[in-house]
Tab-separated table of C-alpha atoms in Angstrom:
chain	number	residue	atom	x	y	z
A	1	MET	CA	79.805	-128.342	-91.200
A	2	LYS	CA	83.094	-127.881	-93.067
A	3	GLN	CA	81.623	-129.396	-96.232
A	4	GLU	CA	78.647	-127.046	-95.980
A	5	SER	CA	80.992	-124.070	-95.497
A	6	ASP	CA	83.082	-125.121	-98.493
A	7	THR	CA	79.909	-125.341	-100.595
A	8	VAL	CA	78.902	-121.813	-99.568
A	9	ASN	CA	82.387	-120.461	-100.350
A	10	GLN	CA	82.311	-122.192	-103.731
A	11	SER	CA	78.939	-120.635	-104.520
A	12	VAL	CA	80.154	-117.164	-103.538
A	13	SER	CA	83.423	-117.440	-105.450
A	14	GLU	CA	81.664	-118.436	-108.667
A	15	ALA	CA	79.030	-115.677	-108.423
A	16	PRO	CA	79.539	-112.544	-110.561
A	17	ALA	CA	81.953	-110.044	-109.028
A	18	GLN	CA	79.433	-107.260	-109.660
A	19	GLN	CA	77.039	-108.893	-107.213
A	20	ALA	CA	79.692	-109.165	-104.514
A	21	PHE	CA	80.702	-105.502	-104.453
A	22	ARG	CA	78.104	-104.283	-101.991
A	23	SER	CA	78.824	-107.090	-99.522
A	24	TYR	CA	82.427	-105.827	-99.356
A	25	ALA	CA	81.724	-102.102	-99.488
A	26	ALA	CA	78.733	-101.653	-97.177
A	27	PRO	CA	80.470	-102.774	-93.943
A	28	LEU	CA	83.474	-100.562	-94.761
A	29	VAL	CA	81.227	-97.556	-95.374
A	30	ASP	CA	79.367	-98.180	-92.105
A	31	ARG	CA	82.625	-98.443	-90.164
A	32	ALA	CA	84.156	-95.314	-91.702
A	33	THR	CA	80.945	-93.385	-91.042
A	34	ALA	CA	80.896	-94.465	-87.389
A	35	LEU	CA	84.578	-93.612	-86.932
A	36	ALA	CA	84.138	-90.180	-88.506
A	37	LYS	CA	81.262	-89.484	-86.133
A	38	GLY	CA	83.298	-90.742	-83.198
A	39	VAL	CA	86.221	-88.402	-83.906
A	40	ARG	CA	84.007	-85.510	-82.806
A	41	ASP	CA	84.080	-86.905	-79.259
A	42	ASP	CA	87.358	-88.832	-79.258
A	43	ALA	CA	90.412	-86.876	-80.393
A	44	SER	CA	92.904	-89.569	-79.448
A	45	PRO	CA	95.671	-90.594	-81.874
A	46	GLU	CA	94.164	-94.095	-82.114
A	47	ALA	CA	90.715	-92.809	-83.156
A	48	LEU	CA	92.182	-90.708	-85.957
A	49	HIS	CA	94.431	-93.551	-87.063
A	50	LYS	CA	91.487	-95.962	-87.295
A	51	LEU	CA	89.536	-93.473	-89.402
A	52	ARG	CA	92.426	-92.918	-91.800
A	53	VAL	CA	92.977	-96.681	-92.187
A	54	SER	CA	89.274	-97.238	-92.795
A	55	LEU	CA	89.228	-94.631	-95.551
A	56	ARG	CA	92.345	-96.115	-97.137
A	57	ARG	CA	90.695	-99.522	-97.201
A	58	LEU	CA	87.715	-98.005	-98.969
A	59	ARG	CA	89.994	-96.412	-101.538
A	60	SER	CA	91.697	-99.767	-102.162
A	61	LEU	CA	88.349	-101.539	-102.577
A	62	TRP	CA	87.206	-98.999	-105.159
A	63	TRP	CA	90.522	-99.480	-106.960
A	64	ALA	CA	89.912	-103.231	-106.991
A	65	PHE	CA	86.537	-102.826	-108.705
A	66	ALA	CA	87.676	-100.038	-111.045
A	67	PRO	CA	87.663	-102.239	-114.210
A	68	LEU	CA	83.930	-102.876	-113.747
A	69	VAL	CA	82.732	-99.270	-113.395
A	70	ASP	CA	83.022	-95.892	-115.075
A	71	LYS	CA	86.634	-94.762	-114.873
A	72	GLY	CA	85.928	-91.086	-114.241
A	73	GLU	CA	83.425	-91.690	-111.452
A	74	ASN	CA	85.661	-94.267	-109.783
A	75	THR	CA	88.612	-91.865	-109.871
A	76	ARG	CA	86.487	-89.085	-108.391
A	77	GLN	CA	85.262	-91.258	-105.534
A	78	ARG	CA	88.752	-92.508	-104.720
A	79	ALA	CA	89.894	-88.872	-104.644
A	80	VAL	CA	87.179	-88.159	-102.065
A	81	TYR	CA	88.482	-90.969	-99.841
A	82	LYS	CA	92.011	-89.625	-100.184
A	83	PHE	CA	90.861	-86.108	-99.263
A	84	LEU	CA	89.063	-87.350	-96.149
A	85	ALA	CA	91.989	-89.558	-95.126
A	86	THR	CA	94.343	-86.611	-95.506
A	87	ALA	CA	92.078	-84.482	-93.308
A	88	ALA	CA	92.228	-87.124	-90.568
A	89	GLY	CA	95.925	-87.660	-91.194
A	90	LYS	CA	97.070	-84.085	-90.597
A	91	THR	CA	96.467	-84.385	-86.859
A	92	ARG	CA	97.870	-87.896	-86.877
A	93	ASP	CA	101.115	-86.511	-88.366
A	94	TRP	CA	101.569	-84.260	-85.331
A	95	ASP	CA	100.880	-87.222	-83.031
A	96	ILE	CA	103.664	-89.190	-84.713
A	97	LEU	CA	106.121	-86.284	-84.475
A	98	ILE	CA	105.311	-85.780	-80.783
A	99	ASP	CA	105.696	-89.488	-80.094
A	100	LEU	CA	109.047	-89.671	-81.890
A	101	LEU	CA	110.520	-86.625	-80.190
A	102	GLY	CA	109.200	-87.928	-76.889
A	103	GLN	CA	111.840	-90.655	-77.239
A	104	ASP	CA	114.593	-88.032	-77.450
A	105	ASP	CA	115.912	-86.770	-74.104
A	106	SER	CA	117.830	-83.838	-75.628
A	107	ASP	CA	116.814	-80.210	-76.192
A	108	ALA	CA	113.923	-81.449	-78.359
A	109	GLN	CA	111.829	-81.730	-75.183
A	110	ALA	CA	111.618	-77.951	-75.101
A	111	LEU	CA	109.507	-78.101	-78.245
A	112	MET	CA	106.722	-80.156	-76.683
A	113	PRO	CA	104.398	-77.358	-75.499
A	114	LYS	CA	104.331	-75.751	-78.942
A	115	LEU	CA	104.001	-79.120	-80.684
A	116	GLU	CA	101.001	-79.941	-78.510
A	117	GLN	CA	99.422	-76.575	-79.339
A	118	ALA	CA	100.026	-77.123	-83.059
A	119	ARG	CA	98.355	-80.510	-82.690
A	120	ARG	CA	95.292	-78.959	-81.031
A	121	ASP	CA	95.018	-76.313	-83.747
A	122	THR	CA	95.285	-78.921	-86.480
A	123	LEU	CA	92.717	-81.134	-84.792
A	124	ALA	CA	90.213	-78.277	-84.792
A	125	THR	CA	90.760	-77.833	-88.519
A	126	SER	CA	90.513	-81.593	-89.179
A	127	ARG	CA	87.273	-81.858	-87.249
A	128	ALA	CA	85.777	-78.894	-89.085
A	129	THR	CA	86.792	-80.377	-92.432
A	130	LEU	CA	85.246	-83.756	-91.649
A	131	VAL	CA	82.031	-82.208	-90.315
A	132	ASN	CA	81.657	-79.852	-93.284
A	133	ALA	CA	82.376	-82.688	-95.706
A	134	ASP	CA	79.342	-84.595	-94.355
A	135	VAL	CA	81.197	-87.907	-94.428
A	136	LYS	CA	78.071	-89.999	-93.894
A	137	HIS	CA	76.334	-88.773	-97.034
A	138	LEU	CA	79.509	-88.709	-99.128
A	139	LEU	CA	80.243	-92.352	-98.433
A	140	ARG	CA	76.676	-93.573	-98.755
A	141	ASP	CA	76.235	-91.716	-102.045
A	142	ALA	CA	79.412	-93.327	-103.363
A	143	LEU	CA	78.174	-96.761	-102.293
A	144	ALA	CA	74.770	-96.224	-103.889
A	145	THR	CA	76.210	-94.877	-107.151
A	146	THR	CA	78.720	-97.673	-107.658
A	147	SER	CA	76.288	-100.392	-106.556
A	148	ALA	CA	73.646	-99.134	-108.983
A	149	GLU	CA	76.124	-99.032	-111.861
A	150	LEU	CA	77.283	-102.579	-111.208
A	151	HIS	CA	73.715	-103.837	-110.819
A	152	ALA	CA	72.721	-102.272	-114.153
A	153	ALA	CA	75.605	-103.899	-116.064
A	154	HIS	CA	74.266	-105.865	-119.044
A	155	GLU	CA	77.390	-107.879	-119.817
A	156	PRO	CA	77.773	-111.327	-118.233
A	157	GLY	CA	79.628	-110.918	-114.965
A	158	ILE	CA	83.093	-112.327	-114.364
A	159	ALA	CA	83.248	-114.837	-111.511
A	160	LEU	CA	84.411	-113.277	-108.248
A	161	ARG	CA	87.268	-115.787	-107.797
A	162	LYS	CA	88.659	-115.072	-111.263
A	163	PHE	CA	88.210	-111.318	-110.851
A	164	ALA	CA	89.890	-111.323	-107.417
A	165	ALA	CA	92.845	-113.293	-108.787
A	166	GLN	CA	93.241	-110.820	-111.653
A	167	ARG	CA	93.205	-107.769	-109.390
A	168	ILE	CA	95.571	-109.295	-106.853
A	169	GLY	CA	97.849	-110.291	-109.721
A	170	ALA	CA	97.890	-106.700	-111.003
A	171	SER	CA	98.659	-105.442	-107.504
A	172	GLU	CA	101.458	-107.991	-107.033
A	173	ARG	CA	103.070	-106.951	-110.315
A	174	SER	CA	102.882	-103.331	-109.235
A	175	LEU	CA	104.582	-104.127	-105.924
A	176	LYS	CA	107.367	-106.135	-107.593
A	177	LYS	CA	107.983	-103.290	-110.033
A	178	ARG	CA	108.297	-100.781	-107.214
A	179	ILE	CA	110.553	-103.044	-105.146
A	180	LYS	CA	112.851	-103.426	-108.135
A	181	ARG	CA	112.913	-99.661	-108.657
A	182	ALA	CA	113.589	-98.951	-104.971
A	183	SER	CA	116.375	-101.550	-104.799
A	184	ARG	CA	118.192	-99.670	-107.562
A	185	ALA	CA	117.446	-96.195	-106.250
A	186	LYS	CA	119.741	-94.038	-104.181
A	187	ARG	CA	118.841	-93.864	-100.533
A	188	SER	CA	118.118	-90.171	-100.924
A	189	ASN	CA	115.288	-91.111	-103.307
A	190	TYR	CA	112.677	-91.573	-100.625
A	191	ALA	CA	109.797	-91.464	-103.141
A	192	ALA	CA	110.860	-94.883	-104.469
A	193	PHE	CA	110.680	-96.374	-100.956
A	194	HIS	CA	107.356	-94.664	-100.289
A	195	ASP	CA	105.915	-96.246	-103.447
A	196	VAL	CA	106.832	-99.698	-102.098
A	197	ARG	CA	104.962	-98.963	-98.900
A	198	LYS	CA	101.818	-97.839	-100.722
A	199	ALA	CA	101.849	-100.781	-103.119
A	200	GLY	CA	102.399	-103.256	-100.284
A	201	LYS	CA	99.569	-101.773	-98.271
A	202	LYS	CA	97.160	-102.001	-101.198
A	203	LEU	CA	98.059	-105.629	-101.866
A	204	ARG	CA	97.581	-106.510	-98.210
A	205	TYR	CA	94.113	-104.973	-98.224
A	206	LEU	CA	93.184	-106.932	-101.355
A	207	PHE	CA	94.263	-110.194	-99.737
A	208	GLU	CA	92.172	-109.315	-96.701
A	209	PHE	CA	89.166	-108.614	-98.948
A	210	PHE	CA	89.424	-111.522	-101.351
A	211	GLY	CA	91.495	-114.137	-99.510
A	212	PRO	CA	88.513	-116.356	-98.554
A	213	VAL	CA	87.461	-116.863	-102.203
A	214	LEU	CA	90.951	-117.536	-103.579
A	215	GLN	CA	92.483	-120.950	-104.022
A	216	GLY	CA	95.523	-121.813	-101.933
A	217	GLY	CA	96.960	-120.262	-98.767
A	218	HIS	CA	98.495	-116.812	-98.532
A	219	LYS	CA	99.877	-116.732	-94.992
A	220	ARG	CA	103.506	-116.409	-96.128
A	221	THR	CA	102.693	-113.530	-98.487
A	222	LEU	CA	100.642	-111.723	-95.850
A	223	LYS	CA	103.422	-112.158	-93.293
A	224	ARG	CA	105.924	-110.523	-95.671
A	225	LEU	CA	103.480	-107.728	-96.515
A	226	LYS	CA	102.966	-106.974	-92.830
A	227	LYS	CA	106.730	-106.813	-92.330
A	228	ILE	CA	107.093	-104.448	-95.297
A	229	GLN	CA	104.264	-102.290	-94.027
A	230	LYS	CA	105.761	-102.084	-90.537
A	231	ARG	CA	109.327	-101.221	-91.545
A	232	PHE	CA	108.394	-98.889	-94.374
A	233	GLY	CA	105.741	-97.320	-92.177
A	234	MET	CA	108.355	-96.561	-89.519
A	235	LEU	CA	110.547	-95.024	-92.214
A	236	ASN	CA	107.654	-92.911	-93.439
A	237	ASP	CA	106.978	-91.714	-89.886
A	238	ALA	CA	110.545	-90.431	-89.572
A	239	VAL	CA	110.574	-88.792	-93.009
A	240	ALA	CA	107.158	-87.164	-92.589
A	241	SER	CA	108.009	-85.940	-89.084
A	242	GLU	CA	111.229	-84.367	-90.292
A	243	ALA	CA	109.375	-82.597	-93.111
A	244	LEU	CA	106.595	-81.430	-90.771
A	245	LEU	CA	109.097	-79.974	-88.331
A	246	ARG	CA	111.017	-78.171	-91.084
A	247	ASP	CA	107.816	-76.751	-92.575
A	248	ASN	CA	106.729	-75.329	-89.219
A	249	ALA	CA	110.122	-74.409	-87.769
A	250	ALA	CA	109.522	-70.664	-87.820
A	251	SER	CA	106.444	-70.862	-85.587
A	252	LEU	CA	107.631	-73.466	-83.094
A	253	ALA	CA	110.794	-72.458	-81.222
A	254	ASP	CA	114.286	-71.040	-81.436
A	255	ALA	CA	116.747	-72.323	-84.008
A	256	ASP	CA	118.887	-74.306	-81.538
A	257	HIS	CA	115.993	-76.468	-80.353
A	258	ILE	CA	114.801	-77.050	-83.910
A	259	GLU	CA	118.255	-78.071	-85.105
A	260	ALA	CA	118.690	-80.493	-82.212
A	261	ALA	CA	115.370	-82.133	-83.032
A	262	LEU	CA	116.118	-82.265	-86.764
A	263	ASP	CA	119.526	-83.830	-86.142
A	264	TRP	CA	117.928	-86.516	-83.987
A	265	LEU	CA	115.211	-87.200	-86.596
A	266	ASP	CA	117.846	-87.360	-89.326
A	267	ARG	CA	119.692	-90.118	-87.479
A	268	LYS	CA	116.418	-91.940	-86.832
A	269	ARG	CA	115.483	-91.733	-90.545
A	270	LYS	CA	118.833	-93.146	-91.659
A	271	ARG	CA	118.579	-96.113	-89.282
A	272	ARG	CA	115.053	-96.882	-90.429
A	273	LEU	CA	116.043	-96.520	-94.065
A	274	ARG	CA	118.733	-99.159	-93.624
A	275	ALA	CA	116.239	-101.472	-91.948
A	276	ALA	CA	113.691	-100.991	-94.743
A	277	SER	CA	116.321	-101.546	-97.419
A	278	GLN	CA	117.066	-105.008	-96.029
A	279	LEU	CA	113.612	-106.158	-97.164
A	280	LEU	CA	114.237	-105.258	-100.809
A	281	GLY	CA	116.668	-108.059	-101.514
């Protein structure tokens, strides 16, 4: 059975990358479509998080195949995925802020009723955006357009294994560049740390997509990427929550409660920044 499986994997890895696109994209489109539909009935933090992750994976897959398709159309479709992920993410941002401040037993607890109301208001807007965007047709149109373009390509196709190695290599170089930049940056330069998180997430998705057709094992790399994603994700949660609270301070509560919450988030951000920085060495 193993020999038969190896033969199948060999056949797939040597097939043109253009032919493989739909086998990667179609299940992701189906999952994102189902999750978007489900958000209408399930407004839980986990449902919104799954939708945002699914859309980010789609965006990463389209980035992976960008060299094989029209640049302008690929950029437009990736922008659509980013827009939809942002719509789902706005409510998720309130969930993260509420969860973080729920760990604080100071005056920040007085903010909870207004934070919960802000979350409900944002959810209504997110739902309306996703419904009006007609996610199902947007995603299926993108799949059909890109699949048709790749199918119509007249040039001999590059083997999937070689193509996957090239794209993962490009993503790895991007991550190393951003790690180097962040290691030299001041700790107040959060953008440099955020770039590491995004680059690490993209590379992890590519390994998850293409790992089975690549030669050699990648468990060590994936383990490090997961650690980067976790620590830098926790840092991003603190930074984004602090910014969200500042941006909405006027409508939430009195100045004393806001300042207490911001002070607590500031300490949390600094601790998480130190933890994230340890992975840059």
